[in-house]
PDB file of C-alpha atoms and ligand atoms in Angstrom:
ATOM      1  CA  MET A   1      27.012  -6.912  18.207  1.00  0.00           C
ATOM      2  CA  SER A   2      28.081  -6.165  14.636  1.00  0.00           C
ATOM      3  CA  GLU A   3      31.629  -5.102  13.776  1.00  0.00           C
ATOM      4  CA  TYR A   4      30.361  -2.127  11.797  1.00  0.00           C
ATOM      5  CA  LYS A   5      32.562   0.962  12.104  1.00  0.00           C
ATOM      6  CA  LEU A   6      30.684   4.156  11.291  1.00  0.00           C
ATOM      7  CA  PRO A   7      32.567   6.090   8.553  1.00  0.00           C
ATOM      8  CA  GLU A   8      32.454   9.887   8.604  1.00  0.00           C
ATOM      9  CA  ILE A   9      30.636   9.966   5.273  1.00  0.00           C
ATOM     10  CA  TRP A  10      28.418   7.097   4.086  1.00  0.00           C
ATOM     11  CA  GLU A  11      29.632   5.116   1.094  1.00  0.00           C
ATOM     12  CA  ASN A  12      27.453   2.946  -1.149  1.00  0.00           C
ATOM     13  CA  PRO A  13      28.367  -0.687  -0.273  1.00  0.00           C
ATOM     14  CA  SER A  14      29.353  -2.955  -3.158  1.00  0.00           C
ATOM     15  CA  ALA A  15      26.885  -5.630  -1.914  1.00  0.00           C
ATOM     16  CA  MET A  16      23.930  -5.090   0.401  1.00  0.00           C
ATOM     17  CA  GLY A  17      22.525  -8.599   0.741  1.00  0.00           C
ATOM     18  CA  GLY A  18      18.873  -9.130   1.636  1.00  0.00           C
ATOM     19  CA  ALA A  19      15.955  -9.556  -0.725  1.00  0.00           C
ATOM     20  CA  TRP A  20      16.003  -6.012  -2.142  1.00  0.00           C
ATOM     21  CA  GLY A  21      19.688  -5.199  -1.733  1.00  0.00           C
ATOM     22  CA  GLY A  22      20.549  -5.775  -5.387  1.00  0.00           C
ATOM     23  CA  LEU A  23      17.931  -3.282  -6.649  1.00  0.00           C
ATOM     24  CA  ASN A  24      18.498  -0.357  -4.315  1.00  0.00           C
ATOM     25  CA  GLN A  25      20.583   2.604  -5.436  1.00  0.00           C
ATOM     26  CA  PRO A  26      21.074   5.947  -3.687  1.00  0.00           C
ATOM     27  CA  THR A  27      19.847   7.833  -6.774  1.00  0.00           C
ATOM     28  CA  ALA A  28      16.447   8.503  -8.356  1.00  0.00           C
ATOM     29  CA  GLY A  29      15.464   8.706 -12.019  1.00  0.00           C
ATOM     30  CA  SER A  30      15.075   6.262 -14.865  1.00  0.00           C
ATOM     31  CA  ARG A  31      17.723   3.595 -15.401  1.00  0.00           C
ATOM     32  CA  PHE A  32      16.701   2.388 -18.887  1.00  0.00           C
ATOM     33  CA  GLU A  33      14.457   3.205 -21.845  1.00  0.00           C
ATOM     34  CA  GLN A  34      11.035   1.579 -21.616  1.00  0.00           C
ATOM     35  CA  THR A  35       7.733   1.730 -23.500  1.00  0.00           C
ATOM     36  CA  LEU A  36       4.765   0.701 -21.392  1.00  0.00           C
ATOM     37  CA  PRO A  37       1.630  -0.615 -23.118  1.00  0.00           C
ATOM     38  CA  ARG A  38      -1.706   1.239 -22.885  1.00  0.00           C
ATOM     39  CA  GLY A  39      -5.136  -0.326 -23.130  1.00  0.00           C
ATOM     40  CA  ASP A  40      -8.381   1.309 -24.217  1.00  0.00           C
ATOM     41  CA  LYS A  41      -9.978   1.873 -20.780  1.00  0.00           C
ATOM     42  CA  PRO A  42     -10.138   5.346 -19.176  1.00  0.00           C
ATOM     43  CA  PHE A  43      -7.649   4.336 -16.459  1.00  0.00           C
ATOM     44  CA  GLN A  44      -4.299   2.640 -16.904  1.00  0.00           C
ATOM     45  CA  LEU A  45      -2.914   1.103 -13.722  1.00  0.00           C
ATOM     46  CA  TYR A  46       0.727   0.007 -13.503  1.00  0.00           C
ATOM     47  CA  SER A  47       1.079  -2.017 -10.351  1.00  0.00           C
ATOM     48  CA  LEU A  48       1.479  -5.283  -8.472  1.00  0.00           C
ATOM     49  CA  SER A  49      -0.617  -6.807  -5.677  1.00  0.00           C
ATOM     50  CA  THR A  50       1.466  -5.701  -2.696  1.00  0.00           C
ATOM     51  CA  PRO A  51      -0.301  -3.970   0.243  1.00  0.00           C
ATOM     52  CA  ASN A  52       0.063  -0.598  -1.485  1.00  0.00           C
ATOM     53  CA  GLY A  53      -0.781  -2.149  -4.855  1.00  0.00           C
ATOM     54  CA  ILE A  54      -4.132  -3.629  -3.795  1.00  0.00           C
ATOM     55  CA  LYS A  55      -5.525  -0.250  -2.663  1.00  0.00           C
ATOM     56  CA  PRO A  56      -6.444   1.068  -6.146  1.00  0.00           C
ATOM     57  CA  LEU A  57      -7.728  -2.372  -7.165  1.00  0.00           C
ATOM     58  CA  ILE A  58     -10.118  -2.386  -4.195  1.00  0.00           C
ATOM     59  CA  MET A  59     -11.323   1.118  -5.110  1.00  0.00           C
ATOM     60  CA  PHE A  60     -11.779   0.290  -8.805  1.00  0.00           C
ATOM     61  CA  GLU A  61     -13.673  -2.898  -7.954  1.00  0.00           C
ATOM     62  CA  GLU A  62     -15.865  -1.044  -5.409  1.00  0.00           C
ATOM     63  CA  LEU A  63     -16.686   1.505  -8.128  1.00  0.00           C
ATOM     64  CA  ARG A  64     -17.475  -1.339 -10.534  1.00  0.00           C
ATOM     65  CA  GLU A  65     -19.794  -2.760  -7.854  1.00  0.00           C
ATOM     66  CA  LEU A  66     -21.654   0.590  -7.886  1.00  0.00           C
ATOM     67  CA  GLY A  67     -21.916   0.475 -11.694  1.00  0.00           C
ATOM     68  CA  VAL A  68     -19.467   3.336 -12.364  1.00  0.00           C
ATOM     69  CA  SER A  69     -18.351   2.315 -15.862  1.00  0.00           C
ATOM     70  CA  ALA A  70     -16.335   5.529 -16.267  1.00  0.00           C
ATOM     71  CA  ALA A  71     -13.917   3.953 -13.761  1.00  0.00           C
ATOM     72  CA  ASP A  72     -13.007   1.007 -16.000  1.00  0.00           C
ATOM     73  CA  TYR A  73      -9.328   0.219 -15.955  1.00  0.00           C
ATOM     74  CA  ASP A  74      -6.539  -1.817 -17.501  1.00  0.00           C
ATOM     75  CA  ALA A  75      -4.065  -3.286 -15.000  1.00  0.00           C
ATOM     76  CA  PHE A  76      -0.483  -3.923 -16.090  1.00  0.00           C
ATOM     77  CA  ARG A  77       1.963  -5.914 -14.010  1.00  0.00           C
ATOM     78  CA  ILE A  78       5.075  -4.052 -12.863  1.00  0.00           C
ATOM     79  CA  LYS A  79       7.567  -6.614 -11.600  1.00  0.00           C
ATOM     80  CA  ILE A  80       9.364  -4.625  -8.917  1.00  0.00           C
ATOM     81  CA  GLY A  81      11.751  -7.516  -8.224  1.00  0.00           C
ATOM     82  CA  ASP A  82      12.916  -7.227 -11.862  1.00  0.00           C
ATOM     83  CA  GLY A  83      13.261  -3.427 -11.659  1.00  0.00           C
ATOM     84  CA  ASN A  84      10.391  -2.493 -14.045  1.00  0.00           C
ATOM     85  CA  GLN A  85       9.720   0.559 -11.846  1.00  0.00           C
ATOM     86  CA  PHE A  86      12.996   2.132 -12.978  1.00  0.00           C
ATOM     87  CA  GLY A  87      12.097   2.234 -16.699  1.00  0.00           C
ATOM     88  CA  SER A  88      11.626   5.607 -18.413  1.00  0.00           C
ATOM     89  CA  ASP A  89       7.878   5.272 -19.058  1.00  0.00           C
ATOM     90  CA  PHE A  90       7.122   4.229 -15.467  1.00  0.00           C
ATOM     91  CA  VAL A  91       9.295   7.012 -14.054  1.00  0.00           C
ATOM     92  CA  ALA A  92       7.398   9.521 -16.221  1.00  0.00           C
ATOM     93  CA  ILE A  93       4.218   8.460 -14.381  1.00  0.00           C
ATOM     94  CA  ASN A  94       5.825   8.120 -10.949  1.00  0.00           C
ATOM     95  CA  PRO A  95       9.227   9.807 -10.560  1.00  0.00           C
ATOM     96  CA  ASN A  96       9.481   8.051  -7.173  1.00  0.00           C
ATOM     97  CA  SER A  97       9.703   4.611  -8.920  1.00  0.00           C
ATOM     98  CA  LYS A  98       7.187   2.842  -6.691  1.00  0.00           C
ATOM     99  CA  ILE A  99       3.993   1.012  -7.529  1.00  0.00           C
ATOM    100  CA  PRO A 100       1.087   1.745  -7.788  1.00  0.00           C
ATOM    101  CA  ALA A 101       1.044   4.368 -10.556  1.00  0.00           C
ATOM    102  CA  LEU A 102      -2.034   5.434 -12.484  1.00  0.00           C
ATOM    103  CA  LEU A 103      -2.861   7.336 -15.674  1.00  0.00           C
ATOM    104  CA  ASP A 104      -6.270   8.936 -16.127  1.00  0.00           C
ATOM    105  CA  LEU A 105      -6.886   9.113 -19.879  1.00  0.00           C
ATOM    106  CA  SER A 106     -10.493  10.273 -19.631  1.00  0.00           C
ATOM    107  CA  GLY A 107      -9.838  14.004 -20.113  1.00  0.00           C
ATOM    108  CA  ASP A 108      -8.172  16.167 -22.773  1.00  0.00           C
ATOM    109  CA  LYS A 109      -4.730  15.453 -21.373  1.00  0.00           C
ATOM    110  CA  PRO A 110      -3.463  12.392 -19.461  1.00  0.00           C
ATOM    111  CA  VAL A 111      -3.287  12.949 -15.699  1.00  0.00           C
ATOM    112  CA  ARG A 112      -0.674  11.012 -13.737  1.00  0.00           C
ATOM    113  CA  ILE A 113      -1.456   9.960 -10.178  1.00  0.00           C
ATOM    114  CA  PHE A 114       1.057   8.395  -7.806  1.00  0.00           C
ATOM    115  CA  GLU A 115       1.091   7.571  -4.082  1.00  0.00           C
ATOM    116  CA  SER A 116      -1.553   4.949  -3.365  1.00  0.00           C
ATOM    117  CA  ALA A 117      -3.483   7.133  -0.915  1.00  0.00           C
ATOM    118  CA  ASN A 118      -3.621   9.929  -3.471  1.00  0.00           C
ATOM    119  CA  ILE A 119      -4.965   7.458  -6.041  1.00  0.00           C
ATOM    120  CA  LEU A 120      -7.786   6.619  -3.594  1.00  0.00           C
ATOM    121  CA  LEU A 121      -8.452  10.304  -2.941  1.00  0.00           C
ATOM    122  CA  TYR A 122      -8.397  11.191  -6.658  1.00  0.00           C
ATOM    123  CA  LEU A 123     -10.898   8.460  -7.532  1.00  0.00           C
ATOM    124  CA  ALA A 124     -13.104   9.238  -4.506  1.00  0.00           C
ATOM    125  CA  GLU A 125     -13.315  12.892  -5.488  1.00  0.00           C
ATOM    126  CA  LYS A 126     -13.730  12.225  -9.184  1.00  0.00           C
ATOM    127  CA  PHE A 127     -16.602   9.760  -8.722  1.00  0.00           C
ATOM    128  CA  ASN A 128     -18.035  11.061  -5.456  1.00  0.00           C
ATOM    129  CA  HIS A 129     -17.917   7.805  -3.550  1.00  0.00           C
ATOM    130  CA  PHE A 130     -16.310   6.540  -0.331  1.00  0.00           C
ATOM    131  CA  LEU A 131     -15.477  10.067   0.912  1.00  0.00           C
ATOM    132  CA  PRO A 132     -18.214  12.041   2.708  1.00  0.00           C
ATOM    133  CA  SER A 133     -18.849  15.637   1.630  1.00  0.00           C
ATOM    134  CA  ASP A 134     -19.581  16.908   5.155  1.00  0.00           C
ATOM    135  CA  THR A 135     -16.438  18.780   6.285  1.00  0.00           C
ATOM    136  CA  ALA A 136     -16.050  17.113   9.673  1.00  0.00           C
ATOM    137  CA  GLU A 137     -16.718  13.617   8.327  1.00  0.00           C
ATOM    138  CA  ARG A 138     -14.408  14.128   5.370  1.00  0.00           C
ATOM    139  CA  ASN A 139     -11.706  15.394   7.702  1.00  0.00           C
ATOM    140  CA  GLU A 140     -11.958  12.261   9.845  1.00  0.00           C
ATOM    141  CA  VAL A 141     -11.462  10.114   6.727  1.00  0.00           C
ATOM    142  CA  LEU A 142      -8.406  12.167   5.784  1.00  0.00           C
ATOM    143  CA  ASN A 143      -7.061  11.911   9.350  1.00  0.00           C
ATOM    144  CA  TRP A 144      -6.973   8.138   8.945  1.00  0.00           C
ATOM    145  CA  LEU A 145      -5.863   8.140   5.328  1.00  0.00           C
ATOM    146  CA  PHE A 146      -2.858  10.293   6.196  1.00  0.00           C
ATOM    147  CA  TRP A 147      -2.282   8.211   9.343  1.00  0.00           C
ATOM    148  CA  GLN A 148      -1.935   5.149   7.131  1.00  0.00           C
ATOM    149  CA  THR A 149       0.623   6.740   4.830  1.00  0.00           C
ATOM    150  CA  GLY A 150       2.699   7.849   7.814  1.00  0.00           C
ATOM    151  CA  ALA A 151       2.321   4.649   9.846  1.00  0.00           C
ATOM    152  CA  ALA A 152       2.833   1.910   7.242  1.00  0.00           C
ATOM    153  CA  PRO A 153       6.511   2.650   6.529  1.00  0.00           C
ATOM    154  CA  PHE A 154       7.235   1.731  10.183  1.00  0.00           C
ATOM    155  CA  LEU A 155       5.331  -1.507   9.635  1.00  0.00           C
ATOM    156  CA  GLY A 156       6.690  -2.326   6.152  1.00  0.00           C
ATOM    157  CA  GLY A 157      10.054  -0.607   5.902  1.00  0.00           C
ATOM    158  CA  GLY A 158      10.750  -1.111   9.603  1.00  0.00           C
ATOM    159  CA  PHE A 159       9.175  -4.243  11.050  1.00  0.00           C
ATOM    160  CA  GLY A 160       8.601  -6.180   7.812  1.00  0.00           C
ATOM    161  CA  HIS A 161      12.072  -5.411   6.543  1.00  0.00           C
ATOM    162  CA  PHE A 162      13.957  -6.532   9.635  1.00  0.00           C
ATOM    163  CA  PHE A 163      11.612  -9.457  10.417  1.00  0.00           C
ATOM    164  CA  HIS A 164      11.469 -10.905   6.910  1.00  0.00           C
ATOM    165  CA  TYR A 165      13.856  -9.432   4.340  1.00  0.00           C
ATOM    166  CA  ALA A 166      17.066  -8.410   6.131  1.00  0.00           C
ATOM    167  CA  PRO A 167      19.957 -10.863   5.628  1.00  0.00           C
ATOM    168  CA  GLU A 168      20.433 -11.211   9.407  1.00  0.00           C
ATOM    169  CA  LYS A 169      18.009 -11.072  12.332  1.00  0.00           C
ATOM    170  CA  ILE A 170      18.974  -7.989  14.353  1.00  0.00           C
ATOM    171  CA  GLU A 171      17.312  -8.184  17.781  1.00  0.00           C
ATOM    172  CA  TYR A 172      17.400  -4.438  18.437  1.00  0.00           C
ATOM    173  CA  ALA A 173      15.801  -3.560  15.083  1.00  0.00           C
ATOM    174  CA  ILE A 174      13.125  -6.267  15.370  1.00  0.00           C
ATOM    175  CA  ASN A 175      12.228  -5.190  18.917  1.00  0.00           C
ATOM    176  CA  ARG A 176      12.188  -1.522  17.935  1.00  0.00           C
ATOM    177  CA  PHE A 177       9.756  -2.050  15.057  1.00  0.00           C
ATOM    178  CA  ALA A 178       7.675  -4.873  16.608  1.00  0.00           C
ATOM    179  CA  MET A 179       7.007  -2.442  19.478  1.00  0.00           C
ATOM    180  CA  GLU A 180       5.755   0.200  17.045  1.00  0.00           C
ATOM    181  CA  ALA A 181       3.802  -2.288  14.896  1.00  0.00           C
ATOM    182  CA  LYS A 182       1.979  -3.593  17.978  1.00  0.00           C
ATOM    183  CA  ARG A 183       1.300  -0.053  19.189  1.00  0.00           C
ATOM    184  CA  GLN A 184      -0.314   0.699  15.805  1.00  0.00           C
ATOM    185  CA  LEU A 185      -2.368  -2.524  15.936  1.00  0.00           C
ATOM    186  CA  ASP A 186      -3.527  -1.661  19.460  1.00  0.00           C
ATOM    187  CA  LEU A 187      -4.494   1.844  18.315  1.00  0.00           C
ATOM    188  CA  LEU A 188      -6.655   0.425  15.506  1.00  0.00           C
ATOM    189  CA  ASP A 189      -8.163  -2.154  17.835  1.00  0.00           C
ATOM    190  CA  LYS A 190      -9.130   0.496  20.395  1.00  0.00           C
ATOM    191  CA  GLU A 191     -10.580   2.786  17.707  1.00  0.00           C
ATOM    192  CA  LEU A 192     -12.580  -0.032  16.135  1.00  0.00           C
ATOM    193  CA  ALA A 193     -14.116  -0.868  19.521  1.00  0.00           C
ATOM    194  CA  THR A 194     -16.180   2.319  19.224  1.00  0.00           C
ATOM    195  CA  LYS A 195     -17.367   2.348  15.576  1.00  0.00           C
ATOM    196  CA  PRO A 196     -17.951  -0.035  12.657  1.00  0.00           C
ATOM    197  CA  TYR A 197     -15.454   1.607  10.283  1.00  0.00           C
ATOM    198  CA  ILE A 198     -12.259   3.463  11.010  1.00  0.00           C
ATOM    199  CA  ALA A 199     -13.656   6.931  10.276  1.00  0.00           C
ATOM    200  CA  GLY A 200     -17.157   6.332  11.637  1.00  0.00           C
ATOM    201  CA  ASP A 201     -20.357   4.721  10.423  1.00  0.00           C
ATOM    202  CA  THR A 202     -19.498   4.268   6.765  1.00  0.00           C
ATOM    203  CA  TYR A 203     -16.927   2.365   4.733  1.00  0.00           C
ATOM    204  CA  THR A 204     -14.503   4.839   3.139  1.00  0.00           C
ATOM    205  CA  ILE A 205     -11.144   5.117   1.365  1.00  0.00           C
ATOM    206  CA  ALA A 206      -9.530   5.177   4.831  1.00  0.00           C
ATOM    207  CA  ASP A 207     -10.746   1.611   5.426  1.00  0.00           C
ATOM    208  CA  MET A 208      -9.425   0.556   2.014  1.00  0.00           C
ATOM    209  CA  ALA A 209      -5.988   2.039   2.735  1.00  0.00           C
ATOM    210  CA  ILE A 210      -5.713   0.654   6.255  1.00  0.00           C
ATOM    211  CA  TRP A 211      -7.181  -2.765   5.442  1.00  0.00           C
ATOM    212  CA  SER A 212      -4.591  -3.218   2.670  1.00  0.00           C
ATOM    213  CA  TRP A 213      -1.841  -3.212   5.317  1.00  0.00           C
ATOM    214  CA  TYR A 214      -3.288  -3.870   8.751  1.00  0.00           C
ATOM    215  CA  GLY A 215      -6.202  -6.051   7.628  1.00  0.00           C
ATOM    216  CA  ARG A 216      -3.838  -8.207   5.576  1.00  0.00           C
ATOM    217  CA  LEU A 217      -1.483  -8.398   8.556  1.00  0.00           C
ATOM    218  CA  ALA A 218      -4.420  -9.342  10.814  1.00  0.00           C
ATOM    219  CA  GLN A 219      -5.065 -12.213   8.352  1.00  0.00           C
ATOM    220  CA  ASP A 220      -1.337 -13.088   8.519  1.00  0.00           C
ATOM    221  CA  LYS A 221      -1.096 -12.667   4.741  1.00  0.00           C
ATOM    222  CA  ILE A 222       1.881 -10.317   4.474  1.00  0.00           C
ATOM    223  CA  TRP A 223       5.224 -11.738   5.619  1.00  0.00           C
ATOM    224  CA  ASP A 224       5.524 -15.411   6.525  1.00  0.00           C
ATOM    225  CA  LYS A 225       4.274 -15.875  10.124  1.00  0.00           C
ATOM    226  CA  ALA A 226       4.526 -12.134  10.915  1.00  0.00           C
ATOM    227  CA  GLY A 227       0.936 -12.160  12.206  1.00  0.00           C
ATOM    228  CA  LEU A 228       1.753 -15.034  14.515  1.00  0.00           C
ATOM    229  CA  PHE A 229       4.893 -13.250  15.731  1.00  0.00           C
ATOM    230  CA  LEU A 230       2.886 -10.077  16.485  1.00  0.00           C
ATOM    231  CA  ASN A 231       0.036 -12.148  17.970  1.00  0.00           C
ATOM    232  CA  VAL A 232      -2.552 -10.401  15.784  1.00  0.00           C
ATOM    233  CA  LYS A 233      -5.317 -12.698  17.060  1.00  0.00           C
ATOM    234  CA  GLU A 234      -5.408 -10.697  20.304  1.00  0.00           C
ATOM    235  CA  TYR A 235      -6.842  -7.639  18.498  1.00  0.00           C
ATOM    236  CA  LYS A 236     -10.492  -8.723  18.457  1.00  0.00           C
ATOM    237  CA  ASN A 237     -12.045  -5.523  17.073  1.00  0.00           C
ATOM    238  CA  LEU A 238      -9.413  -5.319  14.343  1.00  0.00           C
ATOM    239  CA  GLN A 239     -10.133  -8.963  13.485  1.00  0.00           C
ATOM    240  CA  ALA A 240     -13.893  -8.346  13.219  1.00  0.00           C
ATOM    241  CA  TRP A 241     -13.379  -5.290  10.971  1.00  0.00           C
ATOM    242  CA  THR A 242     -10.865  -7.237   8.872  1.00  0.00           C
ATOM    243  CA  ASP A 243     -13.339 -10.097   8.319  1.00  0.00           C
ATOM    244  CA  LYS A 244     -16.178  -7.707   7.481  1.00  0.00           C
ATOM    245  CA  ILE A 245     -14.137  -5.996   4.765  1.00  0.00           C
ATOM    246  CA  ALA A 246     -12.672  -9.276   3.480  1.00  0.00           C
ATOM    247  CA  GLN A 247     -16.230 -10.454   2.757  1.00  0.00           C
ATOM    248  CA  ARG A 248     -16.955  -7.581   0.364  1.00  0.00           C
ATOM    249  CA  PRO A 249     -17.203  -8.930  -3.208  1.00  0.00           C
ATOM    250  CA  ALA A 250     -15.131  -6.018  -4.548  1.00  0.00           C
ATOM    251  CA  VAL A 251     -12.314  -6.780  -2.114  1.00  0.00           C
ATOM    252  CA  GLN A 252     -12.371 -10.456  -3.057  1.00  0.00           C
ATOM    253  CA  ARG A 253     -12.210  -9.585  -6.773  1.00  0.00           C
ATOM    254  CA  ALA A 254      -9.417  -7.058  -6.150  1.00  0.00           C
ATOM    255  CA  LEU A 255      -7.238  -9.758  -4.612  1.00  0.00           C
ATOM    256  CA  GLU A 256      -7.657 -11.925  -7.709  1.00  0.00           C
ATOM    257  CA  VAL A 257      -7.194  -9.364 -10.460  1.00  0.00           C
ATOM    258  CA  GLU A 258      -5.280 -10.694 -13.445  1.00  0.00           C
ATOM    259  CA  TYR A 259      -2.695  -8.300 -14.762  1.00  0.00           C
ATOM    260  CA  GLN A 260      -1.708  -7.812 -18.381  1.00  0.00           C
ATOM    261  CA  GLU A 261       2.023  -8.324 -18.893  1.00  0.00           C
ATOM    262  CA  ILE A 262       4.082  -5.331 -20.050  1.00  0.00           C
TER     263      ILE A 262
HETATM  264  N1  GSH B   1       4.041   5.682  -0.290  1.00  0.00           N
HETATM  265  C1  GSH B   1       3.980   4.869  -1.473  1.00  0.00           C
HETATM  266  C2  GSH B   1       4.776   3.613  -1.262  1.00  0.00           C
HETATM  267  C3  GSH B   1       4.780   2.719  -2.483  1.00  0.00           C
HETATM  268  C4  GSH B   1       5.741   1.568  -2.305  1.00  0.00           C
HETATM  269  O1  GSH B   1       6.559   1.531  -1.368  1.00  0.00           O
HETATM  270  N2  GSH B   1       5.681   0.606  -3.238  1.00  0.00           N
HETATM  271  C5  GSH B   1       6.566  -0.533  -3.173  1.00  0.00           C
HETATM  272  C6  GSH B   1       5.774  -1.827  -3.222  1.00  0.00           C
HETATM  273  S1  GSH B   1       4.582  -1.903  -1.909  1.00  0.00           S
HETATM  274  C7  GSH B   1       7.509  -0.508  -4.373  1.00  0.00           C
HETATM  275  O2  GSH B   1       7.119  -0.134  -5.456  1.00  0.00           O
HETATM  276  N3  GSH B   1       8.759  -0.909  -4.163  1.00  0.00           N
HETATM  277  C8  GSH B   1       9.721  -0.980  -5.219  1.00  0.00           C
HETATM  278  C9  GSH B   1      10.987  -0.257  -4.883  1.00  0.00           C
HETATM  279  O3  GSH B   1      11.104   0.313  -3.789  1.00  0.00           O
HETATM  280  O4  GSH B   1      11.899  -0.262  -5.742  1.00  0.00           O
HETATM  281  C10 GSH B   1       2.517   4.559  -1.818  1.00  0.00           C
HETATM  282  O5  GSH B   1       1.718   4.438  -0.887  1.00  0.00           O
HETATM  283  O6  GSH B   1       2.172   4.450  -3.010  1.00  0.00           O
END
């Protein structure tokens, strides 16, 4: 057991350790002046190909597949390990300093969109694709879209952090979050036993959001050997859905997008 003595009031440690310890601060807001480039396409995406970062790329490439040229985009690389997300221009688009962040330049005034699930929703509503208009069907998509935004922090910030990034392997934390990660995987597996896509018969933004985390985990493409550790092969319906979506040309292109440097 660790020697940690709980102080009455938390103090910011001088060194955190771990992969992200050097970047984290207990304050929000911009840390330096920054001018981000803009291209000439209607959408400007500032991002990186993490599980949250691939969601808008999948959506943009699916829209391209349907011939929606009004959804053309420039993609700029935000190096989160170097702290690009704390620059003034990025913070003006996403005050929460997380990728992905998007600017819609197609109207009279730029519209900023942050939170990856909201980017999917915004684009689905704007272009009328991948979100049914029927109230009950649309609601089921939103059930799963919101599920993803609530569930993934337990997978990423909980399991992934303590399994892969934390400077020491803490058995309690790994067990706590492996338990929850496997419960989530089992939930998806059971749901996908009854329907081809997570919200029913059609492929929607809920599949894009969930595939970006749980599909990539099912492929063991997130943290080194995390899929093996969680025995993702046992979730047969999740595996079949993962493969089906991985074969979509738009998804394959999204995973290979080349970013412009900032
Ligand atoms: N709920 C947010 C989470 C975004 C997020 O956590 N992004 C991570 C990369 S996947 C990030 O930018 N991390 C940088 C940091 O925390 O400083 C979303 O879905 O957009």
